[in-house]
PDB file of C-alpha atoms in Angstrom:
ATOM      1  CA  UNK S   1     159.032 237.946   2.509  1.00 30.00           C
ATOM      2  CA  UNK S   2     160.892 235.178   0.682  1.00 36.00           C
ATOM      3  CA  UNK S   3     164.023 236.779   3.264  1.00 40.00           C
ATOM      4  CA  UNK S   4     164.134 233.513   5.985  1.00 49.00           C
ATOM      5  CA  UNK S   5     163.965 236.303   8.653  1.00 42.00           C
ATOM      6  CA  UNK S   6     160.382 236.419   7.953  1.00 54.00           C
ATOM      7  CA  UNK S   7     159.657 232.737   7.717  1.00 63.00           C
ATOM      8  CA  UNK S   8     160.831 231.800  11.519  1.00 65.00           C
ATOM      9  CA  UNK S   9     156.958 231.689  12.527  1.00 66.00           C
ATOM     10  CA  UNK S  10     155.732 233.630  15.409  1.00 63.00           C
ATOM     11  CA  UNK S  11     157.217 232.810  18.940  1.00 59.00           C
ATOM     12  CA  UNK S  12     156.664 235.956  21.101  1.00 48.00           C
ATOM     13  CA  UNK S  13     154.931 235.439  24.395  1.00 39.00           C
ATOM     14  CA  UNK S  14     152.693 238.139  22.608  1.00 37.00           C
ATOM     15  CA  UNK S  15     151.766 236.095  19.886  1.00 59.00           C
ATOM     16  CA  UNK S  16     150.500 233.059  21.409  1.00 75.00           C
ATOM     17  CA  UNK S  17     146.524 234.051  20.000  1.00 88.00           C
ATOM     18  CA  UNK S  18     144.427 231.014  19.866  1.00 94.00           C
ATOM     19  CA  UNK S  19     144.790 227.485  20.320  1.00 96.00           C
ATOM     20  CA  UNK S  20     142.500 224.729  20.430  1.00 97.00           C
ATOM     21  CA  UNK S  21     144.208 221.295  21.285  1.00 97.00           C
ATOM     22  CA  UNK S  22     145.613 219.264  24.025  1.00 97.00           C
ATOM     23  CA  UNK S  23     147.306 220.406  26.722  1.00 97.00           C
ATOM     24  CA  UNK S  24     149.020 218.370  29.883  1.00 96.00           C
ATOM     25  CA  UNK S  25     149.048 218.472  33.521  1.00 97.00           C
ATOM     26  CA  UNK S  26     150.424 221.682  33.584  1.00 96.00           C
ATOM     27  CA  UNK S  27     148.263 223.821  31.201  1.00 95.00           C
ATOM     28  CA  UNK S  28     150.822 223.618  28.331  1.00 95.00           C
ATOM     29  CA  UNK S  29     150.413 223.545  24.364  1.00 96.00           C
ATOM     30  CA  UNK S  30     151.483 219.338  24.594  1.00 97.00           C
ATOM     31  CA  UNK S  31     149.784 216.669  21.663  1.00 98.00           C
ATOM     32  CA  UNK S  32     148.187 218.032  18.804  1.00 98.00           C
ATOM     33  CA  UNK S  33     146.727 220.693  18.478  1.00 98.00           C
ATOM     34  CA  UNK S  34     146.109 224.449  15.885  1.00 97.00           C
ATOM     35  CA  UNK S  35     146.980 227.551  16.737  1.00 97.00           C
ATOM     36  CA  UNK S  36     145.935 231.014  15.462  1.00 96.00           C
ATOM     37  CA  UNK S  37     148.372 233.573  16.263  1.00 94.00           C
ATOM     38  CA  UNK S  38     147.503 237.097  16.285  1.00 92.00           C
ATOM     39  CA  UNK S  39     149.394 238.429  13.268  1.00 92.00           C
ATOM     40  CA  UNK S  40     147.067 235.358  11.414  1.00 93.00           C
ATOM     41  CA  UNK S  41     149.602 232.648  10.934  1.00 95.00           C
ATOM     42  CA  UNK S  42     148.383 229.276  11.880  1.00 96.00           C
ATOM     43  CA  UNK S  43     150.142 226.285  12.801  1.00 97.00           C
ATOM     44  CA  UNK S  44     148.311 223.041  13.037  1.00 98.00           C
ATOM     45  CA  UNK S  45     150.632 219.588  14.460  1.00 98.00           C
ATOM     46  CA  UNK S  46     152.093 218.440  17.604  1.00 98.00           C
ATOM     47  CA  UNK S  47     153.594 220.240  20.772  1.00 98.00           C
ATOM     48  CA  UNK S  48     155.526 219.564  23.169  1.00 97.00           C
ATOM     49  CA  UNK S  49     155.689 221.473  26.538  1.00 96.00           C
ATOM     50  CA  UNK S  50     154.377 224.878  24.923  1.00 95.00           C
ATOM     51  CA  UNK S  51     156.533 224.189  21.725  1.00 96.00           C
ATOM     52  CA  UNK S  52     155.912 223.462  18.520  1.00 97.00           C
ATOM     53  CA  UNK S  53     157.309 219.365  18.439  1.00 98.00           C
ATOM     54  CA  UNK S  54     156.740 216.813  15.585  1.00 98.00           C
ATOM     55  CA  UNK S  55     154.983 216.583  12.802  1.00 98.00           C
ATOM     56  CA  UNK S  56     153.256 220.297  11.789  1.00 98.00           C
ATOM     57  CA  UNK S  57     152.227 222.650   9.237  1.00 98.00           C
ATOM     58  CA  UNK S  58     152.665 226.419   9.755  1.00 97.00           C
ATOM     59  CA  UNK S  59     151.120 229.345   7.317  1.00 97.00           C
ATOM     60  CA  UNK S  60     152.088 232.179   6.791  1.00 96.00           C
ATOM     61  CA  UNK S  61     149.409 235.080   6.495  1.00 94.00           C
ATOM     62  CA  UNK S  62     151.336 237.479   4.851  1.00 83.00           C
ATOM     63  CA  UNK S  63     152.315 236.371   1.628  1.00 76.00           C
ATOM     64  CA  UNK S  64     151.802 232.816  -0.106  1.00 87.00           C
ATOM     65  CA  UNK S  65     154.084 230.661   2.407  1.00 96.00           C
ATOM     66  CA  UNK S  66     153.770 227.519   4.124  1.00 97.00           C
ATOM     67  CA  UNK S  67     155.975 224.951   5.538  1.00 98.00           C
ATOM     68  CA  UNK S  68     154.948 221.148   6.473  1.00 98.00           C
ATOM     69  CA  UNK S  69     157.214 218.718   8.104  1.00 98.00           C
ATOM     70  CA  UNK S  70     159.439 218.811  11.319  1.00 98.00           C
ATOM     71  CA  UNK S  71     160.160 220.677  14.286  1.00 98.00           C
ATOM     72  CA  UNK S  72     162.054 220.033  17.111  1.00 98.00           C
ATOM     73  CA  UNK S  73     161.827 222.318  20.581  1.00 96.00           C
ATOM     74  CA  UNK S  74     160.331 224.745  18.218  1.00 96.00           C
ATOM     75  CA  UNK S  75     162.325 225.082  15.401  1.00 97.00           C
ATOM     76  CA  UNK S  76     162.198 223.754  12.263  1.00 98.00           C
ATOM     77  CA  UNK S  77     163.990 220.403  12.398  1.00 98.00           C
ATOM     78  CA  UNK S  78     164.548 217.252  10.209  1.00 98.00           C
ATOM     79  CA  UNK S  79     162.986 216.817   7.133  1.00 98.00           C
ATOM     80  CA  UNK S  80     160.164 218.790   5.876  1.00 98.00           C
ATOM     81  CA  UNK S  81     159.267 221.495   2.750  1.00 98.00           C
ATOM     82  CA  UNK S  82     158.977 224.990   2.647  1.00 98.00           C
ATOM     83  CA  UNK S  83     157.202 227.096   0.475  1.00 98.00           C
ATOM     84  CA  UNK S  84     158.093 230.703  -0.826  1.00 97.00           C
ATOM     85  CA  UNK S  85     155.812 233.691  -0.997  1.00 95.00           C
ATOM     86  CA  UNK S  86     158.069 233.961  -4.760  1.00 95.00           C
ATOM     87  CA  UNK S  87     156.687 230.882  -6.221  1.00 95.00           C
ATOM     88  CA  UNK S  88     160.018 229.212  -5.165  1.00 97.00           C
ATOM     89  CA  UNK S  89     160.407 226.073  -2.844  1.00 98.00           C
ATOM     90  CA  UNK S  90     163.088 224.018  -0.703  1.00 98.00           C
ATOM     91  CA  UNK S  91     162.504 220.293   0.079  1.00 98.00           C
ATOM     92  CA  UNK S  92     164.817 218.644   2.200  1.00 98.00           C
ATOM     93  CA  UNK S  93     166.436 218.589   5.657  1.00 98.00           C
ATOM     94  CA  UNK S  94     166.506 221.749   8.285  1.00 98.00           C
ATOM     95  CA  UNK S  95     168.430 222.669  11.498  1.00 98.00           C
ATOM     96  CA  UNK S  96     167.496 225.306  13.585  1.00 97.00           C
ATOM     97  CA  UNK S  97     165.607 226.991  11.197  1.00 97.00           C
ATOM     98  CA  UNK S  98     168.008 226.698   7.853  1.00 98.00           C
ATOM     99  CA  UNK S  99     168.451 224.625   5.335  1.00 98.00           C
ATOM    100  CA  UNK S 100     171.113 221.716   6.215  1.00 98.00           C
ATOM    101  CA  UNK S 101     172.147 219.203   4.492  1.00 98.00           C
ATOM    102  CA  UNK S 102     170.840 217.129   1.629  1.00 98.00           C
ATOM    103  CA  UNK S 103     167.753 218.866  -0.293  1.00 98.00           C
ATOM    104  CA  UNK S 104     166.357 220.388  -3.197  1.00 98.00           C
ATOM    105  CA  UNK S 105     165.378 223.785  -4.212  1.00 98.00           C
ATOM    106  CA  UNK S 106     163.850 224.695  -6.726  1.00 98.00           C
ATOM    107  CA  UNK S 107     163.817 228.927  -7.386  1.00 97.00           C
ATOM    108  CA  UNK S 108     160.960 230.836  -8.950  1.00 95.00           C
ATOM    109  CA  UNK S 109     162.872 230.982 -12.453  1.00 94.00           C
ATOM    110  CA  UNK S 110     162.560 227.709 -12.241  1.00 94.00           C
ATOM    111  CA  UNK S 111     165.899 226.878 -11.711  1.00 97.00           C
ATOM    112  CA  UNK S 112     167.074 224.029  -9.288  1.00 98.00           C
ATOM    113  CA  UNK S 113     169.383 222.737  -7.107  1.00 98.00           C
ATOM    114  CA  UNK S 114     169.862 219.383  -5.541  1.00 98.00           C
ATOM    115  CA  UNK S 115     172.054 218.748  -3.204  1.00 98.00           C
ATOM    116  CA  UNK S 116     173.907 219.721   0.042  1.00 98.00           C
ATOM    117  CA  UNK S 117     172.934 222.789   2.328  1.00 98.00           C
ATOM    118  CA  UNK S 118     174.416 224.250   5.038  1.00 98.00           C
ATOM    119  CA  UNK S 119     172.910 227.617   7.239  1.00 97.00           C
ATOM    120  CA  UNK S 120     170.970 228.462   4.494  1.00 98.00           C
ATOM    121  CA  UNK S 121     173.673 228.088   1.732  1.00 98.00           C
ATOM    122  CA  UNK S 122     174.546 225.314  -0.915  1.00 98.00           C
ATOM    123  CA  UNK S 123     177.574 223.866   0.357  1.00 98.00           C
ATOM    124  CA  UNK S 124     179.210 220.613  -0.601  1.00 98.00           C
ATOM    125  CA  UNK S 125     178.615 218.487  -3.423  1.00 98.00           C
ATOM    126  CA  UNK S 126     175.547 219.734  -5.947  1.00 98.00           C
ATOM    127  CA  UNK S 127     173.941 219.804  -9.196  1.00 98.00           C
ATOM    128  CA  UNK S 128     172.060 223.292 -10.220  1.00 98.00           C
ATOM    129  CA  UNK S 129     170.196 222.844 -13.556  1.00 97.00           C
ATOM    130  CA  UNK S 130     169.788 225.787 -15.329  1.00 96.00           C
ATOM    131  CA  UNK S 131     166.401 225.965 -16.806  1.00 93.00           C
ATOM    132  CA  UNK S 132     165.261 229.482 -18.198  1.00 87.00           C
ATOM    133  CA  UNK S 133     165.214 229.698 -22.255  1.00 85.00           C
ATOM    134  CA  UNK S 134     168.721 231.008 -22.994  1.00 85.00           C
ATOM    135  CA  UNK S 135     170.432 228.569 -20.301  1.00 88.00           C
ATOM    136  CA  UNK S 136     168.235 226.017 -20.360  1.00 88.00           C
ATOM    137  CA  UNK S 137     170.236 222.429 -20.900  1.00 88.00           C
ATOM    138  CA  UNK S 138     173.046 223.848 -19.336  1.00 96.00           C
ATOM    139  CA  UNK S 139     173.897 221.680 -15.757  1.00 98.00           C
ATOM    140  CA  UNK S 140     176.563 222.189 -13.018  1.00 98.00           C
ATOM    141  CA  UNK S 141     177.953 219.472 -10.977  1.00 98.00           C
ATOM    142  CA  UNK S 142     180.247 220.070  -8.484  1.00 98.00           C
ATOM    143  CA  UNK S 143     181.396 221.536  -5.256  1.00 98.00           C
ATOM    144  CA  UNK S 144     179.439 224.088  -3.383  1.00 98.00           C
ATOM    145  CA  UNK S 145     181.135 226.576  -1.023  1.00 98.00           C
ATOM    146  CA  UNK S 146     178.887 229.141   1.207  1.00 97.00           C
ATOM    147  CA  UNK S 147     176.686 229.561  -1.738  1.00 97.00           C
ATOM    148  CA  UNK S 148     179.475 230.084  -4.571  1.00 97.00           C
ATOM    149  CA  UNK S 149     180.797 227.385  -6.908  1.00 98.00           C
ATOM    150  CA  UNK S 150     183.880 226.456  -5.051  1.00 98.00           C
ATOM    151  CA  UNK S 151     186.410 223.218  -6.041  1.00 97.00           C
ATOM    152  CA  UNK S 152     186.358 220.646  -8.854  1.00 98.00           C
ATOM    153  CA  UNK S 153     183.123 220.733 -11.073  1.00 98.00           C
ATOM    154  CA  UNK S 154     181.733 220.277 -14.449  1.00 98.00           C
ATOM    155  CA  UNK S 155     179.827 222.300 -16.664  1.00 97.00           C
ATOM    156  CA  UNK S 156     177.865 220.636 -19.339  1.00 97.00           C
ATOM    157  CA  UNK S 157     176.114 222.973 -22.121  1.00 93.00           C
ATOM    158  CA  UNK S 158     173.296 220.244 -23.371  1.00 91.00           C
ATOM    159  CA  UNK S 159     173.924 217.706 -25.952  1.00 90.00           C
ATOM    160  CA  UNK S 160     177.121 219.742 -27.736  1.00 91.00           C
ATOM    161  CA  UNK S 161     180.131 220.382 -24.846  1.00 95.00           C
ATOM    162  CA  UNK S 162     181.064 220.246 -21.329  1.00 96.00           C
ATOM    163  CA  UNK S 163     183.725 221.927 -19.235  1.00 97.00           C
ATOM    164  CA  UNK S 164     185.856 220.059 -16.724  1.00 97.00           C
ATOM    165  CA  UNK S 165     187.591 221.705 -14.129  1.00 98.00           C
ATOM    166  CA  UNK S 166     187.861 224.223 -10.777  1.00 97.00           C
ATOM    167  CA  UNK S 167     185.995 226.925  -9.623  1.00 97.00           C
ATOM    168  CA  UNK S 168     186.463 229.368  -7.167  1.00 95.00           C
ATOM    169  CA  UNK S 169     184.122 231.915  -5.654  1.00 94.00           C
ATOM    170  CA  UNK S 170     181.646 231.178  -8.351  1.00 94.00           C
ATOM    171  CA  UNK S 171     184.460 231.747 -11.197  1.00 94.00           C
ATOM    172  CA  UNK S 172     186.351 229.204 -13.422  1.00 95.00           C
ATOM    173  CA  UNK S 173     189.578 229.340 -12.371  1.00 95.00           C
ATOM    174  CA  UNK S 174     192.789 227.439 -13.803  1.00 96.00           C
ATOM    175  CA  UNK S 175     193.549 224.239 -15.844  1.00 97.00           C
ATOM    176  CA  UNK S 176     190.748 222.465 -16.801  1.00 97.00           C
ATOM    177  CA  UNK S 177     189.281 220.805 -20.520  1.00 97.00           C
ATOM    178  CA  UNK S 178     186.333 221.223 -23.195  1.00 97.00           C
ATOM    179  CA  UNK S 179     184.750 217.679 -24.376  1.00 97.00           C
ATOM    180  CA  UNK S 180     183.208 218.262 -27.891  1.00 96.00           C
ATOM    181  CA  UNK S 181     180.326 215.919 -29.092  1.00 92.00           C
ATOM    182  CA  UNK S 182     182.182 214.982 -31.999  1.00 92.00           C
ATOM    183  CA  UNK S 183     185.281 213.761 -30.496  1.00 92.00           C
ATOM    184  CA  UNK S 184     187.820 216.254 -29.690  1.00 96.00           C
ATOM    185  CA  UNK S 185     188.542 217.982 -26.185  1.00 97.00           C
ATOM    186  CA  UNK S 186     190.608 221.105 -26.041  1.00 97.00           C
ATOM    187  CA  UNK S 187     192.640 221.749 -22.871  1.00 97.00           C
ATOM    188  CA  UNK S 188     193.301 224.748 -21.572  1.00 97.00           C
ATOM    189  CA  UNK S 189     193.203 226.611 -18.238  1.00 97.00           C
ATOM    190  CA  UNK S 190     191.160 229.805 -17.135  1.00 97.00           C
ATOM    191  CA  UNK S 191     192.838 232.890 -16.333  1.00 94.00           C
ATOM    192  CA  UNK S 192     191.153 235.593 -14.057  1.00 89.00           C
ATOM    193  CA  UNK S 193     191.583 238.795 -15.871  1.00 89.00           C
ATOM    194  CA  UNK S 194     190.314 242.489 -13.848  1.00 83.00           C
ATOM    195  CA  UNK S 195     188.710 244.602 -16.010  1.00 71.00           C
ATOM    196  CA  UNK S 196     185.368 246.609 -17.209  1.00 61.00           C
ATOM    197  CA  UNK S 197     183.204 243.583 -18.126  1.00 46.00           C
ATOM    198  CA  UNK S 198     180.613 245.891 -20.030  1.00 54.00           C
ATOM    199  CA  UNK S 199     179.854 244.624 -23.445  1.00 50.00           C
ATOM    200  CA  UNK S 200     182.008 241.485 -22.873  1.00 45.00           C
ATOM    201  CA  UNK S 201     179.873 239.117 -25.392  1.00 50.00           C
ATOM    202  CA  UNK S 202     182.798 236.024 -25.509  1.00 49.00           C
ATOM    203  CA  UNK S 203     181.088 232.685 -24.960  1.00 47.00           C
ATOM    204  CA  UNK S 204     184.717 231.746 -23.280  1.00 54.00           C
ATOM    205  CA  UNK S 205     184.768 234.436 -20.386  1.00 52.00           C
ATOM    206  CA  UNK S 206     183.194 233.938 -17.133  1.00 58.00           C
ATOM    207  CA  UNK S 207     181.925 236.829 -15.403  1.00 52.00           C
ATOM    208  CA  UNK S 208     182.000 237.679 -11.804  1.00 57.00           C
ATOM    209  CA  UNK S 209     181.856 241.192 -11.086  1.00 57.00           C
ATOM    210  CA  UNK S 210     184.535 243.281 -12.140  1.00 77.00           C
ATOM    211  CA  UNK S 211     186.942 240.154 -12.833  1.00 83.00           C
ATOM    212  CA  UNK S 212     186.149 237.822 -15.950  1.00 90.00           C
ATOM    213  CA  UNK S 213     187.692 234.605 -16.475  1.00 91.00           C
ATOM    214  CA  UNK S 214     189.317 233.892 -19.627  1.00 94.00           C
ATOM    215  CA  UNK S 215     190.426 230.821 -21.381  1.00 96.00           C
ATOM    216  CA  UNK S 216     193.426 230.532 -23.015  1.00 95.00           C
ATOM    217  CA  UNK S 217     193.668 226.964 -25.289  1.00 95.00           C
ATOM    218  CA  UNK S 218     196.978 224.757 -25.091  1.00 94.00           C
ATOM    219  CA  UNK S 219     195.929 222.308 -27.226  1.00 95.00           C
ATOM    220  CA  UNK S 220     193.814 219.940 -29.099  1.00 94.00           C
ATOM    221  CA  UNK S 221     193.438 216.429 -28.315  1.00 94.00           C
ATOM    222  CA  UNK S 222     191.258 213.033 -29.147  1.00 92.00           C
ATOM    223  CA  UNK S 223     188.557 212.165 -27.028  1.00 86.00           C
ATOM    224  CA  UNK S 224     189.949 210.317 -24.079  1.00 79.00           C
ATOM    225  CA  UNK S 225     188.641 206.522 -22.532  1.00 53.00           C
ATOM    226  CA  UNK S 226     186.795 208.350 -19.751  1.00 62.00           C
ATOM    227  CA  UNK S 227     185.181 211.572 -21.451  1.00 52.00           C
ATOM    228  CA  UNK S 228     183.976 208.948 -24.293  1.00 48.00           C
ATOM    229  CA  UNK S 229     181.892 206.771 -21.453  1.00 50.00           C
ATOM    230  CA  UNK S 230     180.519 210.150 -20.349  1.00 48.00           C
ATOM    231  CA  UNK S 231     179.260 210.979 -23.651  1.00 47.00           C
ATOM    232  CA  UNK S 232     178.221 207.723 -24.097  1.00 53.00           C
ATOM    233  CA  UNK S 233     175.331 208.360 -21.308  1.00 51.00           C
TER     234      UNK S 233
END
């Protein structure tokens, strides 16, 4: 049910059920209002000419879901948060229904993202924080293409390294730099490599299905001005 084809809230002519609120000249849903539909969600906020419209809270009766904000002409619109029947949950803005631009999600691993949506997706600019116990410190910052790491980003592995450099459908790809805590940075570039990733254990290849990327090192340089003030923070 965590599938957003569920979570569009009933709008069949069959579903209407009951509703107990006000209602204009014409016998429409119109003011606020809660209605019970017939497959048991509930929504309970404003309407507007039969349409949800406004502030409002639907749940879901099937599974632990529930989203509170807004809703324009029906559809979820403008800011509001969503809950997941998976323990997950998105906060942030909507459009039609999906997720659109700037929120935050955080996933039922625990996991989260903040930053820019579009149809459903991360796109744009975003951090994702990795937070179960064999990731967890590691943070992405970067660009966001439908849903894949896409562009320039960074890659920071707690309190020891980061990564500098591109991405492209969710891989490393090309030149790019290591910054060590204790003052070096080794540059290098990422080379996408096809192959049987099975038993691949090398904390210097990146993974995405059959293709890995692997660094090869050019060299070995001091700490520069810039990643210095980053460390610094």
């Amino acid at each position: 049910m965590s599938d957003d084809e569920s979570m569009r809230g009933s709008t069949a002519e069959d579903d209407l059920g009951h509703y107990e609120g006000d209602r204009n000249d014409d016998g429409e849903r119109h003011g606020d209002g809660k209605a019970t539909f017939r497959n048991g969600d509930t929504f309970e906020g404003s309407y507007e000419h039969g349409l949800r419209h406004g502030r409002g809270a639907y749940i879901w009766a099937n599974g632990n879901a529930k989203y509170e904000g807004e809703y324009y002409r029906g559809k979820r619109n403008g800011a509001g948060r969503m809950y997941y029947p998976d323990g997950s949950m998105y906060e942030g803005n909507w459009n039609d229904n999906q997720r659109n631009g700037a929120g935050m999600y955080r996933y039922k691993n625990k996991d989260v993202y903040n930053g820019n949506w579009q149809n459903d997706a991360r796109h744009g600019q975003g951090t994702y924080q990795y937070n179960s116990k064999a990731q967890k410190g590691t943070v992405f910052t970067g660009n966001w293409m439908n849903g894949k790491a896409d562009g320039a980003g960074e890659l920071v592995h707690g309190n020891s390294h980061r990564y500098q450099g591109s991405w492209q459908d969710d891989l490393i790809a090309g030149p790019g730099k290591y910054i060590f805590s204790f003052g070096a940075e080794q540059h290098g570039e990422y080379i996408p490599v096809e192959q049987d990733v099975e038993g691949i254990e090398d904390a210097d290849e990146a993974i995405n299905g059959n293709t890995i990327s692997r660094w090869r090192a050019h060299k070995i340089t001091p700490i520069t001005v810039d990643a210095a003030q980053i460390l610094d923070k």
